[in-house]
């Protein structure tokens, strides 16, 4: 990897160079009841809106890659037949300015499933190949357990990655495009002092992680505890609302449905993101439901993420961003659930 | 107007359709006439033969009957039975028809005579306990909401005319609310029945920063006791949740179950 530094006040120049494209980044969305700022990824229209100092966003950036609803194909119908149109939407390159390591790692995980060799998803892949990512280092929040998931740092899947060093930015460069863009800024070779400062900052960041998950032997433990009573306990708390999967940057399940327009001459085939916690996720034609109760559905979400995916890809389908636990009104968090399976006790 | 339309070369009959209202605010029927941009296409799908709010000279020869409102008088019960005898498909339109709606709030009072006196004074009128259509007749299809959401009605009616299956979302409003990228109202200190209420309205109220009042009734899985705990932990008074649960009548049996 290539490393450079540039003066802090040049960040706006970088923004200006990239702002000619659709540019998405973290922005403030008011305050919650506890007077904490709420952040969201959205289109940025001025440098002042871009809040690289954000804690984390309630929703992931999934809606830009896997929107909750997406038209897969549209049809013109007439008496002699139909004509199909597909729009992959790849003529709109996007810049993502300000992604934390967990969120870039989440994209890398989605890539394994959705751009993989067997069933690549052209809608996702089209967007993914058409994006430019500026990563930025974060300050761990009380709910972040990315360190336990090995996703607290990121080595690929971005174009450049920034670390705020006070008077300058330390930048890791991954792509030729990123290098070309940075040439428009007064970049310099990091000095010996910059190296020291970077390592210090990383040590400081590491010391701030407070939330963790013990993943050792987890696939085996999950296998052993398939019938554990703790699942029933969690099931009682779960409201099968799907919020956890909605906010999760790595959940990708969807359903497909056809809609005929009112005039009966046009129609669309749309996909809708779904969640394995929803009551009819495992319902098949004829009405049989393989997972009729909330506990088996909640369990499945954990088995997919921490057992099935782990066995298939040697990594979990979770980046430890903590969003699901923060958003779940019932307070169901990944660290609590996994801990309860290990200890056979559900916290009150 | 033509009697038929075509879909992929197949002739589709425009069903003879009638709209009726029992005790209601007629807001759902008004919704039927809203959304002007697609109204003509909507009306073109149906052969509407009876619709007091939109036409005079209604006919009683129809296949589909949309019935809005709840039953609060003996003559309404009679009308409903008559409509049922005529209609091949009877649709309960809106929460009054499905659950009793806002009207059924009066069922909370045990002494109906007192209610009558309080509301109508000396003008004595006939009124009985408010009940949904399904207490009297078989309902073929329910369209939830107070008021109904026109977009959803358009989809349902299209499928009805084409003979396609009609599936209501089984999941709760939260799924649509999070899809819209909303910040959960509980974070802002507001109660919301979204986690237990059937979706389909596209999270109409939370989109506008108002907590859900449950007008569409319970989702297929509605964990009331857990939502009660969540309300408690947010310091929301029990009565505030109960007021919402009771408002439209959809949760009447769920409340009874929770109390057991
Ligand atoms: S775990 Fe929480 S967020 Fe997920 S479905 Fe259950 S109640 Fe909803
Ligand atoms: S499961 Fe939860 S913690 Fe893990 S990636 Fe998804 S939202 Fe983040
Ligand atoms: S956890 Fe559930 S919703 Fe998420 S990807 Fe797995 S099966 Fe799909
Ligand atoms: S605002 Fe209401 S509907 Fe939206 S996520 Fe929160 S509880 Fe669910
Ligand atoms: S959010 Fe709730 S109260 Fe509002 S329209 Fe939807 S179901 Fe009805």
XYZ file of C-alpha atoms and ligand atoms in Angstrom:
648
model
C 0.000 0.000 0.000
C 0.975 3.579 -0.661
C 0.901 6.137 2.170
C 0.774 9.923 1.922
C -0.163 12.871 4.089
C -1.900 16.127 3.236
C -2.678 19.241 5.301
C -5.986 19.127 7.130
C -7.368 22.241 5.436
C -6.997 20.507 2.042
C -9.859 18.118 2.824
C -12.252 20.553 1.210
C -10.167 20.450 -1.976
C -10.548 16.676 -2.005
C -14.281 17.106 -1.499
C -14.466 19.640 -4.345
C -12.655 17.309 -6.729
C -15.109 14.492 -5.947
C -18.254 16.591 -5.606
C -18.934 16.538 -9.353
C -20.355 13.039 -8.828
C -23.283 11.809 -6.765
C -21.625 11.994 -3.377
C -22.917 10.147 -0.323
C -21.541 10.671 3.151
C -22.416 10.910 6.832
C -24.546 13.861 7.849
C -26.272 14.926 11.080
C -30.005 14.268 11.457
C -30.898 16.000 14.712
C -30.631 14.670 18.242
C -32.194 11.818 20.153
C -33.876 11.932 23.539
C -30.516 11.689 25.317
C -29.281 14.704 23.333
C -26.911 12.532 21.275
C -26.518 13.434 17.613
C -28.101 11.058 15.117
C -26.301 10.442 11.806
C -27.357 9.090 8.437
C -25.697 8.358 5.099
C -27.228 10.575 2.480
C -26.429 12.712 -0.526
C -24.127 15.561 0.433
C -24.611 18.904 -1.269
C -22.017 21.043 0.494
C -18.765 20.396 2.313
C -20.262 21.714 5.557
C -22.836 18.885 5.537
C -20.146 16.199 5.513
C -19.528 15.053 9.090
C -16.424 12.853 9.044
C -16.430 13.003 12.849
C -19.697 11.010 12.995
C -20.106 8.273 15.601
C -22.077 5.761 13.517
C -25.233 5.853 11.436
C -28.552 4.272 12.471
C -29.016 2.741 9.016
C -26.215 1.234 6.988
C -25.462 2.413 3.464
C -27.252 -0.638 2.094
C -30.006 1.408 0.503
C -27.513 2.684 -2.061
C -26.494 -0.828 -3.102
C -29.400 -3.049 -2.127
C -32.358 -0.689 -1.871
C -35.354 -1.860 0.207
C -37.280 -1.991 -3.069
C -35.739 -2.257 -6.498
C -37.276 -2.697 -9.928
C -35.552 -5.676 -11.527
C -37.407 -5.433 -14.806
C -40.280 -3.550 -16.303
C -42.630 -4.738 -19.010
C -44.689 -3.213 -21.781
C -47.680 -5.413 -22.392
C -49.899 -5.450 -25.434
C -52.276 -7.843 -27.089
C -49.565 -9.683 -28.964
C -47.116 -10.140 -26.110
C -44.684 -8.243 -23.950
C -41.389 -6.442 -24.074
C -38.962 -6.532 -21.176
C -36.651 -3.719 -20.076
C -33.829 -4.000 -17.601
C -32.101 -0.989 -16.135
C -29.114 -1.783 -13.969
C -28.702 1.866 -13.106
C -24.949 1.728 -13.643
C -24.702 5.039 -15.457
C -24.620 6.875 -12.136
C -21.222 6.509 -10.491
C -21.306 7.232 -6.765
C -18.676 8.520 -4.374
C -18.953 7.289 -0.790
C -17.066 9.725 1.366
C -16.558 8.681 4.970
C -17.060 4.945 5.443
C -15.774 3.323 8.612
C -13.783 0.076 8.412
C -16.805 -2.020 9.475
C -18.922 -0.672 6.642
C -16.248 -1.275 4.004
C -15.767 -4.782 5.382
C -19.534 -5.262 5.140
C -19.337 -4.482 1.422
C -16.502 -6.968 1.056
C -18.693 -9.626 2.661
C -21.669 -8.786 0.466
C -19.321 -9.023 -2.539
C -18.587 -12.660 -1.686
C -22.265 -13.508 -2.040
C -23.540 -11.047 -4.620
C -20.614 -10.704 -7.017
C -19.442 -14.284 -6.600
C -18.829 -16.605 -9.535
C -21.957 -18.731 -9.156
C -24.898 -16.318 -9.059
C -23.603 -12.777 -9.481
C -26.276 -10.167 -8.928
C -25.966 -7.674 -11.796
C -27.863 -4.943 -9.943
C -25.581 -5.029 -6.933
C -22.443 -5.686 -8.953
C -23.206 -2.829 -11.323
C -23.431 -0.374 -8.469
C -20.510 -1.841 -6.581
C -18.178 -1.586 -9.570
C -19.269 1.963 -10.116
C -18.363 3.411 -6.761
C -15.420 5.289 -5.350
C -14.849 4.867 -1.629
C -13.081 7.215 0.741
C -12.770 5.428 4.068
C -12.183 7.208 7.341
C -11.016 5.957 10.716
C -13.453 6.012 13.600
C -13.567 6.275 17.316
C -15.056 3.083 18.847
C -18.503 3.500 20.390
C -19.782 1.496 23.379
C -21.725 -0.872 21.076
C -18.931 -1.552 18.550
C -17.504 -5.076 18.625
C -15.818 -5.068 15.223
C -12.530 -5.903 16.902
C -13.965 -9.287 17.928
C -15.087 -9.875 14.339
C -11.714 -8.928 12.826
C -13.317 -6.063 10.947
C -11.885 -3.129 12.897
C -9.348 -2.540 10.145
C -9.776 -2.888 6.421
C -7.242 -3.847 3.777
C -9.235 -3.789 0.562
C -12.496 -2.731 -0.975
C -11.835 1.036 -0.895
C -9.959 3.624 -2.952
C -8.408 5.713 -0.223
C -8.604 5.665 3.551
C -8.114 8.694 5.782
C -6.933 9.007 9.357
C -7.276 12.339 11.092
C -3.904 13.226 12.677
C -4.838 16.699 13.880
C -3.042 19.109 11.542
C -2.937 16.609 8.678
C -4.634 13.568 7.198
C -2.781 10.297 6.829
C -4.007 8.599 3.674
C -3.732 5.001 2.521
C -4.044 4.712 -1.253
C -5.533 1.599 -2.854
C -6.385 2.586 -6.390
C -4.790 4.441 -9.291
C -7.858 6.684 -9.500
C -7.364 7.664 -5.878
C -3.730 8.481 -6.577
C -4.627 10.634 -9.564
C -7.168 12.520 -7.534
C -4.749 13.090 -4.679
C -2.236 14.566 -7.144
C -4.527 17.598 -7.196
C -3.699 18.140 -3.507
C -0.326 19.101 -1.987
C 0.400 15.554 -0.822
C 3.677 14.665 0.866
C 5.557 11.574 1.899
C 4.819 10.787 5.591
C 7.794 11.628 7.795
C 9.256 9.427 10.513
C 7.238 11.553 12.968
C 4.045 10.898 11.002
C 4.657 7.133 11.256
C 5.028 7.431 15.047
C 1.908 9.566 15.326
C -0.119 7.098 13.211
C 0.914 4.123 15.365
C 0.140 6.088 18.539
C -3.289 6.988 17.243
C -4.028 3.369 16.357
C -2.970 2.225 19.839
C -5.193 4.863 21.350
C -8.128 3.736 19.207
C -7.536 0.090 20.139
C -7.659 0.921 23.812
C -11.136 2.394 23.409
C -12.968 -0.827 22.475
C -15.203 -1.826 25.359
C -17.656 -4.258 23.766
C -16.636 -7.747 22.714
C -17.825 -11.170 21.662
C -16.076 -14.453 22.359
C -16.098 -16.184 18.980
C -13.829 -19.087 19.827
C -15.329 -22.415 18.760
C -18.583 -20.601 18.092
C -19.727 -22.726 15.132
C -19.328 -25.870 17.234
C -21.045 -24.334 20.223
C -23.945 -23.225 18.057
C -24.211 -26.772 16.691
C -24.305 -28.156 20.213
C -26.811 -25.631 21.481
C -29.377 -25.889 18.719
C -32.028 -27.006 21.235
C -30.906 -24.702 24.007
C -33.706 -23.105 26.049
C -32.068 -19.688 25.650
C -33.537 -19.449 22.130
C -37.048 -19.680 23.599
C -36.214 -16.850 25.988
C -34.968 -14.603 23.181
C -38.004 -15.560 21.121
C -40.286 -14.174 23.821
C -38.575 -10.791 23.573
C -38.421 -10.686 19.778
C -41.299 -8.893 18.054
C -40.470 -10.292 14.580
C -40.293 -6.747 13.288
C -37.316 -7.102 10.948
C -35.622 -3.914 12.123
C -32.377 -5.784 12.873
C -32.020 -7.011 9.296
C -33.143 -3.680 7.858
C -30.370 -1.735 9.556
C -27.747 -4.486 9.134
C -25.083 -3.743 6.520
C -24.622 -7.443 5.713
C -28.183 -8.849 5.562
C -29.125 -9.345 1.938
C -32.246 -11.545 1.823
C -35.052 -10.471 -0.471
C -38.311 -11.544 -2.035
C -39.486 -10.927 -5.601
C -42.994 -9.917 -6.610
C -44.710 -8.834 -9.807
C -46.926 -5.789 -10.032
C -49.284 -5.006 -12.888
C -50.027 -1.305 -13.279
C -53.584 0.014 -13.164
C -53.867 0.489 -16.924
C -52.889 -3.180 -17.494
C -50.354 -2.160 -20.172
C -47.227 -1.977 -18.020
C -45.864 -4.138 -15.226
C -42.787 -4.473 -13.054
C -40.922 -7.193 -11.272
C -39.600 -5.849 -7.986
C -37.447 -7.143 -5.234
C -38.067 -6.259 -1.644
C -35.488 -6.754 1.064
C -36.774 -9.163 3.661
C -35.715 -10.426 7.050
C -35.506 -13.947 8.413
C -37.231 -12.654 11.555
C -40.446 -11.889 9.659
C -43.224 -14.402 10.228
C -43.520 -15.600 6.626
C -39.819 -15.766 5.760
C -39.908 -19.581 5.689
C -43.506 -19.953 4.533
C -43.888 -21.981 1.359
C -46.710 -22.397 -1.124
C -49.570 -24.233 0.463
C -49.057 -22.213 3.608
C -46.687 -24.425 5.567
C -44.295 -22.393 7.704
C -40.992 -24.025 8.508
C -40.278 -21.455 11.226
C -43.620 -20.485 12.717
C -42.330 -19.193 16.044
C -40.206 -16.148 16.745
C -37.546 -18.115 18.615
C -36.720 -20.370 15.669
C -36.584 -17.352 13.382
C -34.331 -15.353 15.679
C -32.116 -18.405 16.088
C -31.887 -18.765 12.331
C -30.594 -15.221 11.980
C -27.701 -16.122 14.283
C -27.098 -19.483 12.644
C -26.866 -17.930 9.230
C -24.475 -15.216 10.340
C -22.252 -17.043 12.780
C -22.428 -20.645 11.665
C -23.566 -21.173 8.063
C -21.701 -18.241 6.578
C -18.671 -18.965 8.748
C -18.523 -22.520 7.427
C -18.959 -21.437 3.825
C -16.580 -18.469 3.789
C -14.460 -18.886 6.931
C -15.758 -15.624 8.290
C -18.967 -14.490 9.971
C -21.658 -12.512 8.184
C -21.378 -9.796 10.803
C -18.962 -6.897 11.073
C -19.750 -6.003 14.676
C -21.142 -2.573 13.878
C -23.716 -3.036 16.648
C -26.491 -1.410 14.618
C -28.974 -4.269 15.081
C -28.630 -4.185 18.856
C -28.899 -0.414 18.970
C -32.006 -0.423 16.794
C -33.776 -3.398 18.396
C -36.437 -1.991 20.706
C -36.288 -5.213 22.713
C -32.581 -4.657 23.301
C -31.510 -7.905 21.635
C -27.800 -7.501 20.864
C -25.333 -9.857 19.209
C -22.901 -9.881 22.176
C -25.730 -10.709 24.618
C -27.170 -13.473 22.449
C -23.836 -15.160 21.803
C -22.839 -14.806 25.418
C -26.139 -16.355 26.524
C -25.567 -19.376 24.307
C -22.148 -19.868 25.879
C -23.389 -19.422 29.419
C -26.904 -20.853 28.964
C -28.468 -17.847 30.606
C -30.410 -14.935 29.158
C -29.829 -11.571 30.825
C -32.975 -10.134 32.420
C -67.841 2.703 -21.758
C -66.534 -0.699 -22.792
C -67.591 -3.700 -20.759
C -64.191 -5.340 -21.050
C -60.482 -4.558 -21.113
C -57.609 -6.671 -22.340
C -54.560 -7.894 -20.519
C -51.902 -9.599 -22.640
C -54.533 -10.225 -25.268
C -56.885 -11.884 -22.802
C -60.268 -10.313 -22.337
C -60.853 -9.076 -18.792
C -64.347 -8.260 -17.660
C -64.786 -4.993 -15.775
C -66.663 -6.258 -12.719
C -69.939 -4.572 -11.812
C -69.057 -2.906 -8.556
C -70.971 -1.122 -5.819
C -69.846 0.943 -2.859
C -71.909 1.148 0.326
C -71.487 2.833 3.650
C -72.753 1.860 7.078
C -71.754 3.900 10.161
C -68.564 5.693 9.172
C -67.108 9.054 8.276
C -67.086 8.073 4.576
C -63.404 8.966 4.532
C -62.437 5.625 2.999
C -64.831 6.175 0.096
C -63.344 9.626 -0.298
C -59.936 7.966 -0.483
C -61.245 5.860 -3.367
C -61.809 9.117 -5.253
C -58.446 10.597 -4.306
C -55.124 10.392 -6.162
C -56.388 12.159 -9.263
C -53.359 11.283 -11.408
C -54.401 7.643 -11.604
C -58.104 8.008 -10.816
C -59.325 7.553 -14.375
C -57.306 4.379 -14.820
C -58.623 3.137 -11.502
C -62.246 3.841 -12.389
C -61.690 2.279 -15.792
C -60.900 -1.095 -14.191
C -64.301 -1.301 -12.556
C -67.828 -0.932 -13.849
C -69.145 1.094 -10.950
C -72.918 0.834 -10.688
C -73.495 2.238 -7.201
C -71.486 4.865 -5.354
C -73.491 7.442 -3.437
C -70.508 9.737 -2.915
C -69.745 9.928 -6.631
C -72.888 9.231 -8.653
C -76.669 9.316 -8.613
C -79.055 6.541 -9.780
C -77.355 3.506 -8.285
C -78.182 -0.005 -9.464
C -78.478 -3.108 -7.347
C -77.066 -5.468 -9.926
C -73.406 -5.911 -8.884
C -70.782 -8.601 -8.317
C -68.348 -6.842 -6.029
C -69.507 -4.843 -3.030
C -67.175 -2.612 -1.089
C -68.756 -1.967 2.297
C -67.425 0.837 4.437
C -68.408 1.374 8.073
C -69.499 -0.659 11.043
C -72.893 -1.913 12.123
C -74.560 0.204 14.817
C -78.261 -0.113 13.993
C -80.691 -2.906 13.175
C -81.448 -1.455 9.725
C -77.727 -1.508 8.894
C -77.618 -5.162 9.774
C -80.487 -5.768 7.359
C -78.813 -3.771 4.588
C -75.605 -5.700 5.094
C -77.366 -9.058 4.825
C -79.017 -7.877 1.618
C -75.686 -6.767 0.140
C -74.166 -10.115 1.069
C -76.933 -11.974 -0.741
C -76.249 -10.020 -3.942
C -72.442 -9.737 -3.942
C -70.189 -12.510 -5.184
C -67.278 -10.767 -3.463
C -67.821 -8.652 -0.388
C -64.954 -6.406 0.614
C -64.725 -4.830 4.075
C -63.394 -1.374 3.296
C -61.431 0.308 6.063
C -61.002 -0.245 9.762
C -64.643 0.492 10.707
C -65.771 -2.372 8.497
C -62.883 -4.640 9.519
C -62.777 -4.016 13.288
C -65.493 -1.516 14.223
C -63.099 1.397 13.850
C -63.159 4.588 15.865
C -66.909 4.026 16.327
C -66.346 1.052 18.592
C -64.786 3.325 21.214
C -68.276 3.694 22.583
C -68.320 -0.034 23.399
C -65.949 0.866 26.211
C -68.920 2.283 28.117
C -71.046 -0.362 29.727
C -74.127 1.839 29.917
C -75.166 2.622 26.331
C -78.242 4.522 27.494
C -75.987 6.970 29.311
C -73.843 7.382 26.168
C -76.931 8.154 24.091
C -78.118 10.735 26.587
C -74.679 12.344 26.769
C -74.312 12.619 22.983
C -77.843 13.143 21.695
C -79.605 14.612 24.714
C -83.361 14.406 24.263
C -83.165 13.465 20.565
C -83.628 9.799 21.104
C -82.046 7.648 18.372
C -81.639 3.954 17.850
C -78.075 2.745 18.367
C -76.518 -0.501 19.500
C -73.064 -1.815 20.314
C -70.691 -1.236 17.377
C -69.658 -4.379 15.544
C -67.533 -5.196 12.476
C -69.039 -6.747 9.343
C -67.600 -10.159 10.105
C -69.838 -10.433 13.173
C -72.807 -10.752 10.811
C -71.644 -12.076 7.458
C -68.693 -13.750 5.747
C -66.170 -11.172 4.515
C -64.197 -12.238 1.438
C -61.509 -9.582 1.565
C -60.459 -6.942 4.078
C -58.797 -3.664 3.233
C -57.347 -2.235 6.415
C -56.637 1.321 7.436
C -58.224 4.449 8.845
C -58.322 5.690 6.240
C -57.366 3.095 3.642
C -54.246 3.828 1.593
C -55.185 4.424 -2.026
C -51.936 2.962 -3.387
C -52.717 -0.302 -1.637
C -56.314 -0.280 -2.883
C -55.053 0.185 -6.446
C -52.836 -2.874 -6.130
C -55.590 -4.947 -4.516
C -58.191 -3.957 -7.104
C -55.818 -4.687 -9.989
C -55.181 -8.159 -8.595
C -58.892 -8.656 -7.939
C -59.772 -7.806 -11.543
C -56.966 -9.987 -12.939
C -57.848 -12.859 -10.631
C -54.438 -12.807 -8.988
C -53.984 -13.691 -5.327
C -54.117 -10.871 -2.807
C -51.559 -10.955 -0.015
C -51.474 -8.458 2.783
C -48.106 -7.935 4.415
C -47.937 -10.250 7.411
C -45.132 -8.279 9.030
C -45.432 -5.099 11.103
C -45.076 -1.416 10.180
C -41.457 -1.260 11.469
C -40.328 -3.091 8.336
C -41.669 -0.299 6.120
C -40.549 2.386 8.549
C -36.929 1.197 8.533
C -37.065 0.713 4.764
C -37.870 4.412 4.558
C -34.776 5.211 6.584
C -36.747 6.776 9.438
C -35.290 7.345 12.871
C -37.346 5.269 15.305
C -39.741 7.481 17.226
C -38.970 5.716 20.485
C -35.530 7.345 20.221
C -37.293 10.671 20.156
C -39.439 9.774 23.161
C -42.673 9.022 21.261
C -44.767 5.874 21.639
C -45.511 3.861 18.505
C -47.536 0.708 17.813
C -45.455 0.001 14.688
C -43.883 -3.212 16.034
C -47.260 -4.969 16.356
C -49.382 -3.352 13.625
C -49.848 -4.833 10.164
C -47.805 -3.064 7.485
C -49.199 -1.942 4.138
C -49.545 1.794 4.774
C -45.834 2.371 4.024
C -45.427 3.597 7.629
C -47.639 6.567 6.874
C -47.586 8.060 10.404
C -43.924 7.454 11.390
C -42.902 8.950 8.021
C -44.541 12.107 9.312
C -43.025 11.834 12.766
C -46.186 10.539 14.401
C -46.273 7.271 16.295
C -48.462 4.541 14.824
C -51.920 4.186 16.412
C -52.514 0.699 15.058
C -55.301 1.566 12.644
C -54.566 -1.495 10.485
C -54.889 -3.931 13.367
C -52.414 -6.578 14.482
C -49.700 -8.088 12.276
C -49.713 -11.892 11.976
C -47.294 -11.955 14.896
C -48.040 -9.199 17.417
C -46.037 -9.391 20.642
C -48.120 -7.051 22.788
C -46.598 -7.943 26.124
C -43.094 -7.190 24.845
C -44.224 -3.850 23.444
C -45.807 -3.104 26.814
C -42.417 -3.722 28.462
C -40.743 -1.423 25.955
C -43.305 1.316 26.630
C -42.748 0.846 30.381
C -38.993 1.129 30.005
C -39.437 4.342 28.011
C -41.578 5.767 30.792
C -44.708 5.855 28.632
C -47.854 5.536 30.781
C -49.834 2.314 30.362
C -52.940 4.299 29.515
C -51.165 5.872 26.515
C -50.570 2.431 24.995
C -54.086 1.271 25.866
C -55.627 4.372 24.262
C -53.882 3.488 21.028
C -54.684 -0.212 21.196
C -58.361 0.523 21.744
C -58.708 3.323 19.221
C -59.616 1.365 16.073
C -60.780 -1.959 17.475
C -58.209 -4.167 15.724
C -56.579 -5.247 18.951
C -59.708 -6.060 20.970
C -59.052 -9.783 21.177
C -55.282 -9.299 21.514
C -55.846 -7.073 24.578
C -58.076 -9.728 26.134
C -55.355 -12.331 25.566
C -52.715 -10.075 27.113
C -54.876 -9.559 30.196
C -55.228 -13.296 30.742
S -34.383 -9.068 17.202
Fe -35.217 -7.064 17.721
S -35.098 -5.899 15.821
Fe -34.861 -8.049 15.271
S -36.916 -8.760 14.755
Fe -36.588 -9.215 16.934
S -37.409 -7.427 18.006
Fe -37.147 -6.823 15.873
S -25.590 -8.453 12.703
Fe -25.730 -6.514 13.829
S -23.633 -6.088 14.506
Fe -23.511 -7.640 12.896
S -23.218 -6.501 10.991
Fe -25.414 -6.809 11.215
S -26.127 -4.978 12.275
Fe -23.914 -5.030 12.527
S -29.404 -13.111 8.828
Fe -31.405 -13.522 7.956
S -31.954 -11.761 6.715
Fe -29.781 -11.637 7.209
S -28.797 -12.527 5.471
Fe -29.073 -14.143 6.958
S -30.997 -15.113 6.472
Fe -30.923 -13.178 5.403
S -41.036 4.551 14.620
Fe -42.536 2.956 15.056
S -42.717 1.855 13.135
Fe -40.850 3.049 13.010
S -39.238 1.635 13.699
Fe -39.920 2.813 15.489
S -41.471 1.521 16.432
Fe -41.192 0.773 14.349
S -48.678 4.052 10.723
Fe -50.169 2.944 11.969
S -51.800 4.408 12.437
Fe -50.597 5.245 10.734
S -51.649 4.581 8.881
Fe -50.089 3.047 9.312
S -51.103 1.497 10.574
Fe -52.405 3.330 10.582
